mmCIF file of C-alpha atoms in Angstrom:
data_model
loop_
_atom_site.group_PDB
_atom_site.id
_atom_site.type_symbol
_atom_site.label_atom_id
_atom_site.label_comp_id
_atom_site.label_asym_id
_atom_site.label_seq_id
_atom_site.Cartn_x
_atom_site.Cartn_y
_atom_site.Cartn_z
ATOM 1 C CA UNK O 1 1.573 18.911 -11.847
ATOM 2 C CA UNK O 2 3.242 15.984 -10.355
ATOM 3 C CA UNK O 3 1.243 13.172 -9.835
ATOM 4 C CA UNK O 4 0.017 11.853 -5.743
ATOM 5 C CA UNK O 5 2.348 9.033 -4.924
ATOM 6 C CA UNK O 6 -0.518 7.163 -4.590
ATOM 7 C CA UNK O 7 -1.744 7.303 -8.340
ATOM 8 C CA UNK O 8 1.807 6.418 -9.249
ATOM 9 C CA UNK O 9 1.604 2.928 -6.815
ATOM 10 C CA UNK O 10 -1.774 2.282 -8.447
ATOM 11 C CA UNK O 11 -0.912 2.959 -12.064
ATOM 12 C CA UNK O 12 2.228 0.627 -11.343
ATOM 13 C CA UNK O 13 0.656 -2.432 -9.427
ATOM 14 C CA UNK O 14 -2.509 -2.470 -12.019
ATOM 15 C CA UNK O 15 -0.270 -2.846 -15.181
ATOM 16 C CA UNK O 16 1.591 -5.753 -13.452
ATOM 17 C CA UNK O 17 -1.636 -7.584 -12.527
ATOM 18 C CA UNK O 18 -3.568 -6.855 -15.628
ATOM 19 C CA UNK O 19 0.017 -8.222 -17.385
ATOM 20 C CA UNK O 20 0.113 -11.048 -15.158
ATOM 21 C CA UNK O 21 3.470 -10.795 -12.922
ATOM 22 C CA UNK O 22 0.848 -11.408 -10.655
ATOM 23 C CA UNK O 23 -1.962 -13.777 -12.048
ATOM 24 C CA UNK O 24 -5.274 -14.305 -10.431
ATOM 25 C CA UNK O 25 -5.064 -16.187 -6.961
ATOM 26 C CA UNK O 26 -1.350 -15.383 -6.289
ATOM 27 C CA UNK O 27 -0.550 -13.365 -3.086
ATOM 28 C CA UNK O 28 1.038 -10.437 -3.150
ATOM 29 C CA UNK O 29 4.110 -9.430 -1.338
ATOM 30 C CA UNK O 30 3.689 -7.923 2.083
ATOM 31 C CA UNK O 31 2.290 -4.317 2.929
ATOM 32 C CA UNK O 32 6.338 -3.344 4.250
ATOM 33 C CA UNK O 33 7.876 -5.349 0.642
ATOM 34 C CA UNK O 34 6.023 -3.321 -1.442
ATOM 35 C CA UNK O 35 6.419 -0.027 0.457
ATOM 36 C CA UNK O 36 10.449 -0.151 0.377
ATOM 37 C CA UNK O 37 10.247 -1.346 -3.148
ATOM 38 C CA UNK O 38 7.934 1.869 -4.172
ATOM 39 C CA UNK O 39 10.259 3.919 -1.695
ATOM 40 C CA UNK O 40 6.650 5.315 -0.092
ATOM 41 C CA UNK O 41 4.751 5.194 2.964
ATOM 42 C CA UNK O 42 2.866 1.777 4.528
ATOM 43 C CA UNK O 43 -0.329 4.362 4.588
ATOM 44 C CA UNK O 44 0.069 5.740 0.746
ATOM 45 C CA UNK O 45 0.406 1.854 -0.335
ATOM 46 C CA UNK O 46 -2.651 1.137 1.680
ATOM 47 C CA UNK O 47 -4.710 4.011 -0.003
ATOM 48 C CA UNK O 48 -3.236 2.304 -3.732
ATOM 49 C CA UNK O 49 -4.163 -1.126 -2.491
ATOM 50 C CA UNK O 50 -7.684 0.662 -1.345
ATOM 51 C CA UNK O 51 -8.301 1.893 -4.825
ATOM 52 C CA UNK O 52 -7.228 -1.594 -5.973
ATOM 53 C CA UNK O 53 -9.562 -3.501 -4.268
ATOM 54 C CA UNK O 54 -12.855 -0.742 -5.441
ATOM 55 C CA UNK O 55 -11.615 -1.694 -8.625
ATOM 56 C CA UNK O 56 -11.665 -5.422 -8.260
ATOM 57 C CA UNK O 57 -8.025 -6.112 -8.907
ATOM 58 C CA UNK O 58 -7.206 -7.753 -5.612
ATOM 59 C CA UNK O 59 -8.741 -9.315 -2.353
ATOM 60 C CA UNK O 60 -7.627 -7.891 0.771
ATOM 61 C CA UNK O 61 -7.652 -10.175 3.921
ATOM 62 C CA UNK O 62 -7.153 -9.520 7.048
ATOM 63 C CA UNK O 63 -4.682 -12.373 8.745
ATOM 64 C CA UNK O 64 -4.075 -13.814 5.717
ATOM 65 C CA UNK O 65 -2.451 -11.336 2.797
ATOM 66 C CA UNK O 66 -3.503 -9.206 -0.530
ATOM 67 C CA UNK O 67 -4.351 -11.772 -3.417
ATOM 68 C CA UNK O 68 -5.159 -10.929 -6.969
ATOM 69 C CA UNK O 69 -8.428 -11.478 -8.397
ATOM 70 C CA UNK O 70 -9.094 -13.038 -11.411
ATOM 71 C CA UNK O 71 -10.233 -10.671 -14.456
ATOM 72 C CA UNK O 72 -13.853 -11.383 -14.267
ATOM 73 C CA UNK O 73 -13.833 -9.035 -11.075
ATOM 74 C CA UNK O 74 -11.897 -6.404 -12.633
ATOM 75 C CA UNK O 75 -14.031 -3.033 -13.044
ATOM 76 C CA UNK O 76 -12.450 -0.680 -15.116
ATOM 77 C CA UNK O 77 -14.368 2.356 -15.438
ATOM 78 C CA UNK O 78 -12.516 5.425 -14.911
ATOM 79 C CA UNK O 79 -12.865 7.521 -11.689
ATOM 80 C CA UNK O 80 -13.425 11.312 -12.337
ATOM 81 C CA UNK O 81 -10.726 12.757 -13.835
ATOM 82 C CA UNK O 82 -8.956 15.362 -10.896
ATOM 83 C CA UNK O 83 -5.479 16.384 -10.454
ATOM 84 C CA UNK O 84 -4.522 16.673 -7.220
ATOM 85 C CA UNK O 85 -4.300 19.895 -5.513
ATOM 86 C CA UNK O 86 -2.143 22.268 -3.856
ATOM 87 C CA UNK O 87 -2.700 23.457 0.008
ATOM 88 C CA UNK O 88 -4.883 26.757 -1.112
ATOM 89 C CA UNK O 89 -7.471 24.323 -2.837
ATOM 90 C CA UNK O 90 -8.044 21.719 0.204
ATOM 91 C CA UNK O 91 -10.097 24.461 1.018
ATOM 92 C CA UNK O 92 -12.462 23.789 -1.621
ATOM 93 C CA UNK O 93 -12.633 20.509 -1.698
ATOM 94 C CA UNK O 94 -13.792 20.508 1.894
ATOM 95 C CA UNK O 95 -16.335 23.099 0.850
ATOM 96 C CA UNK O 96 -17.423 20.492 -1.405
ATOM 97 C CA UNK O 97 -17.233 17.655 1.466
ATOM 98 C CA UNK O 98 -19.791 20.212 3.245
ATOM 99 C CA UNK O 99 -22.136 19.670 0.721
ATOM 100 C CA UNK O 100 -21.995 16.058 -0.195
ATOM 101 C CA UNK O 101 -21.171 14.352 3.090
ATOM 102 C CA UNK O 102 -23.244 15.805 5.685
ATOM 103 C CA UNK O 103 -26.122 14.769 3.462
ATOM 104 C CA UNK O 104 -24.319 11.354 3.251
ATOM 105 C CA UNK O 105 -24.669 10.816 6.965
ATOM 106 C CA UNK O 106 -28.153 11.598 6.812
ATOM 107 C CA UNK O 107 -28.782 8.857 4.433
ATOM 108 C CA UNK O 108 -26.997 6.254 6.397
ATOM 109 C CA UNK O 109 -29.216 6.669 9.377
ATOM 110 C CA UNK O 110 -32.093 6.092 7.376
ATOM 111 C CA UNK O 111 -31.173 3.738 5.310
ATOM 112 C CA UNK O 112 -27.946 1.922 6.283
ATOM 113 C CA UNK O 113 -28.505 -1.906 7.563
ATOM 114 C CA UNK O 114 -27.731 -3.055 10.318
ATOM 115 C CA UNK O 115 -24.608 -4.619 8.814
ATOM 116 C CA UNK O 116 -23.580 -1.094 7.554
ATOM 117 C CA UNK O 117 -24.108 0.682 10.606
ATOM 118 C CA UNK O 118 -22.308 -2.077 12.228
ATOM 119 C CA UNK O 119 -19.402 -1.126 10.330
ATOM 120 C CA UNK O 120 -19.439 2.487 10.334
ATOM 121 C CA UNK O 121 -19.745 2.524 14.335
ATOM 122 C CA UNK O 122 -16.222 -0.206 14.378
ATOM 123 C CA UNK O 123 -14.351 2.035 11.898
ATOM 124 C CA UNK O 124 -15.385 4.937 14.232
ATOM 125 C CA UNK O 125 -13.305 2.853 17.363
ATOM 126 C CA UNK O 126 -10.862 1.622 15.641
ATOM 127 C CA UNK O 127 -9.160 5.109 14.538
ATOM 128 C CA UNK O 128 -9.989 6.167 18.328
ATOM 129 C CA UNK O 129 -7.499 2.595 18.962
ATOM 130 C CA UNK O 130 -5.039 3.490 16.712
ATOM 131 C CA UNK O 131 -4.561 7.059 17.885
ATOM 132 C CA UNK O 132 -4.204 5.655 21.326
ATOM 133 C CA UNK O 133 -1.792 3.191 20.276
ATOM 134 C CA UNK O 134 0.095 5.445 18.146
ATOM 135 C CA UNK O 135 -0.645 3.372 15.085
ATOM 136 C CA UNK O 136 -1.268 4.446 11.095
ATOM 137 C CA UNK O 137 -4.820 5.362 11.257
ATOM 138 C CA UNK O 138 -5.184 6.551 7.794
ATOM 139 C CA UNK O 139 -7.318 3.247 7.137
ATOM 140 C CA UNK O 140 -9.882 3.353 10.223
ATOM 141 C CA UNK O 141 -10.149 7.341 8.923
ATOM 142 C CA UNK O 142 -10.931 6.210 5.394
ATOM 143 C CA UNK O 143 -13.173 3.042 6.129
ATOM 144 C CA UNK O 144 -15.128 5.088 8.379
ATOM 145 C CA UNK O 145 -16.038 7.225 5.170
ATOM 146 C CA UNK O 146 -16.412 4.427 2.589
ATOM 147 C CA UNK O 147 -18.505 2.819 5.217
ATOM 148 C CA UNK O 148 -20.826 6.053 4.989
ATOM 149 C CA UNK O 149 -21.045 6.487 1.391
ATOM 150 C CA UNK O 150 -21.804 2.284 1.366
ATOM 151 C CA UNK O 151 -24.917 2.520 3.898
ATOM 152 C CA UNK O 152 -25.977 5.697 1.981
ATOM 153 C CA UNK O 153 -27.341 3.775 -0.735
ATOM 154 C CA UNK O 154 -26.646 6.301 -3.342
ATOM 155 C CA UNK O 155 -24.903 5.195 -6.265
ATOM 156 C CA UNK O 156 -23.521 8.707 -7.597
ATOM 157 C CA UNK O 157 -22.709 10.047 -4.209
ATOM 158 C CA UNK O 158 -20.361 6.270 -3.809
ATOM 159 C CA UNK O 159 -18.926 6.721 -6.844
ATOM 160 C CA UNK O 160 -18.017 10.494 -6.569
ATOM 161 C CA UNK O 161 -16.505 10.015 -3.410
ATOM 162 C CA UNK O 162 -14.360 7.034 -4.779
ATOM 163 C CA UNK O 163 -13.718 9.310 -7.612
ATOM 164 C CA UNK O 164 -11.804 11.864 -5.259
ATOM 165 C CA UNK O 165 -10.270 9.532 -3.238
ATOM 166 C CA UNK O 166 -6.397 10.799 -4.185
ATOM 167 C CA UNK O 167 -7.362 14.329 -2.876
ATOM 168 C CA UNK O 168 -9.068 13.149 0.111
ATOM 169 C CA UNK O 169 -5.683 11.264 0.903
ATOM 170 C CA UNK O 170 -3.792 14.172 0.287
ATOM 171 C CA UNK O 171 -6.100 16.237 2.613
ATOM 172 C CA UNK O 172 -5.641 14.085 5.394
ATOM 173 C CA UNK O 173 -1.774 13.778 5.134
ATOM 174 C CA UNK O 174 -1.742 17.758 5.464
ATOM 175 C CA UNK O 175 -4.307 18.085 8.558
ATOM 176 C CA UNK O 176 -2.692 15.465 10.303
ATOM 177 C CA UNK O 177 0.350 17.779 10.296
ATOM 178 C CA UNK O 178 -1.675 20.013 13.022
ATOM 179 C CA UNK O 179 -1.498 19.325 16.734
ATOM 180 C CA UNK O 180 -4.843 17.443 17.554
ATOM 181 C CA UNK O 181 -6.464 17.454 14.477
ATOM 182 C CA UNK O 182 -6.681 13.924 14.009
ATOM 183 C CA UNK O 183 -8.239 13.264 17.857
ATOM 184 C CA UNK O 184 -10.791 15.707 17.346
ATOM 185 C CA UNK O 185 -11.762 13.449 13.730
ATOM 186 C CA UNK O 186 -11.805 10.318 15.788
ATOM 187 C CA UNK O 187 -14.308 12.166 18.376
ATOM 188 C CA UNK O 188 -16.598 13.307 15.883
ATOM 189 C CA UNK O 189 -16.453 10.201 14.023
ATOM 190 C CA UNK O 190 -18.082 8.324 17.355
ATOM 191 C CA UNK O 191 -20.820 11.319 17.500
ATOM 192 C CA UNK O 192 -21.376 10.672 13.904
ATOM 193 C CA UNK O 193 -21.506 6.419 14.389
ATOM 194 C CA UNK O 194 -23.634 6.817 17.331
ATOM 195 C CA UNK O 195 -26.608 9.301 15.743
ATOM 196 C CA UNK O 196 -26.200 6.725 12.481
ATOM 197 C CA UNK O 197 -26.843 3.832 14.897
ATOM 198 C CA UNK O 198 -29.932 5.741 16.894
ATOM 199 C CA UNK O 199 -31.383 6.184 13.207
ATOM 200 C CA UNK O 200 -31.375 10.097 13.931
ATOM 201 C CA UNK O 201 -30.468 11.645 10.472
ATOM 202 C CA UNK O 202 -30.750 15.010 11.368
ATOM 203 C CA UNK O 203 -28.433 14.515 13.948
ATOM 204 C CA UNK O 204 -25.999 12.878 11.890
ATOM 205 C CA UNK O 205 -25.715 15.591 9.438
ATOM 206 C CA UNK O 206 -25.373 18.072 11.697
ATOM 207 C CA UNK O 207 -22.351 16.405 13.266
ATOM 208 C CA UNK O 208 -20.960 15.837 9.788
ATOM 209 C CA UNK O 209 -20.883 18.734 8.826
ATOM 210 C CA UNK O 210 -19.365 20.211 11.855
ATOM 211 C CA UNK O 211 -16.454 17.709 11.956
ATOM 212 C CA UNK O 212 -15.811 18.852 8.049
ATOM 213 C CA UNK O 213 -16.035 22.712 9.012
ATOM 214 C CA UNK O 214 -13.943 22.035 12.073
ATOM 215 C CA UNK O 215 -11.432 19.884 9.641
ATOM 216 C CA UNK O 216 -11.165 23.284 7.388
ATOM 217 C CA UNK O 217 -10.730 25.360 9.428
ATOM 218 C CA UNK O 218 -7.441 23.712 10.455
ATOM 219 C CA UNK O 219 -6.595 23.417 6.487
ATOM 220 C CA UNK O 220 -7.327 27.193 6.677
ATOM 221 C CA UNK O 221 -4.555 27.616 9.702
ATOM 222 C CA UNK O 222 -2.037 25.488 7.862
ATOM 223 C CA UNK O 223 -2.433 27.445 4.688
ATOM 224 C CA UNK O 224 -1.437 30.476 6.872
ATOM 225 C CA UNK O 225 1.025 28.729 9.168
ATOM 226 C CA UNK O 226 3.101 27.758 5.499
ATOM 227 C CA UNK O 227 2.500 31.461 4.172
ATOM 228 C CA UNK O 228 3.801 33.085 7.358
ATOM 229 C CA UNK O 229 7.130 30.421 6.937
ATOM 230 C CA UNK O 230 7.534 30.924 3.446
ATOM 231 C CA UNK O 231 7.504 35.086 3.853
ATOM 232 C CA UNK O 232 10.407 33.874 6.765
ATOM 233 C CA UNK O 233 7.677 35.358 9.698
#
């Protein structure tokens, strides 16, 4: 099965930092350099560069550029091993999301810092910004997440979540292909921030888990908008 483009970027940019075409301290080109030079997308290089910076390899700051890190920062163990997968199987991956996320939420509220919560609440505006301004929001979308699984303070759940990070890119670059779907994310996102921030876990997992039923159910009428196309309906 071919391979996200993603997983290619990352697989590409590691071996030339861990062989030191990049050594530790030097600045990488910029986000649009390294996009035409890959011949992908500004918002599949910033899901590599994501995975790049869990793993250590490189420093991203805002303002200032993407600078390698030197090796003592690396970490190198292996995220689960999970092909990416076709339209029909988004569908179970979200039934997965059902179970691990909601519970997630829950977790945050009761246990995220103020810090964390901080966080999850900005990344929550910011992809309501960027939809407004008609921006990439792929990385509010994700930080808002990662922020989550952070103020969770659960280990395993972190570390699954970073280990399925490919397919949860892929699932958002199909839903986004439906009319809406990414305003109605940003909405629940802010219900979701908000019941983190008033410390009300119940809430919070019940508002997780609805934006993640309401987010397959428009997998569900893509899968079925591409069948009806490909039977020429």
């Amino acid at each position: 099965m071919k391979r996200l483009a993603s997983t290619k970027v990352v697989t590409e940019l590691t071996q030339r930092i861990e062989q030191e075409v990049w050594k530790g301290g030097e600045k990488l080109p910029s986000l649009n350099a390294l996009a035409l030079e890959f011949a992908v997308s500004v918002a599949t290089l910033r899901e590599a560069l994501r995975i790049l910076e869990n793993q250590g390899y490189i420093l991203i700051e805002h303002g200032r550029g993407i600078f390698v890190r030197s090796q003592n920062y690396w970490r190198k163990e292996s995220p689960l091993e999970l092909d990416p997968i076709p339209m029909g199987d988004l569908v179970s991956l979200l039934e997965f999301r059902e179970i691990l996320e909601p519970e997630m939420a829950r977790l945050a509220a009761e246990r995220g810092t103020p810090g964390q919560i901080k966080g999850i609440k900005e990344a929550a505006a910011q992809m309501v910004e960027d939809l407004a301004g008609g921006v990439d929001y792929f990385r509010s979308d994700i930080a808002f997440h990662d922020h989550i699984a952070q103020a969770s303070s659960n280990e395993v759940m972190s570390k699954v979540m970073k280990g399925i990070s490919d397919m949860l890119s892929e699932s958002r670059s199909q839903t986004k292909r439906i009319q809406g779907s990414p305003e109605k994310a940003a909405h629940f996102h802010m219900l979701i921030a908000l019941a983190i921030e008033q410390r009300n876990g119940k809430l919070a997992k019940e508002m997780m888990y609805l934006h993640l039923q309401d987010v397959r159910e428009d997998v569900l009428r893509l899968k079925e908008s591409d069948q009806s196309s490909d039977r020429g309906i």
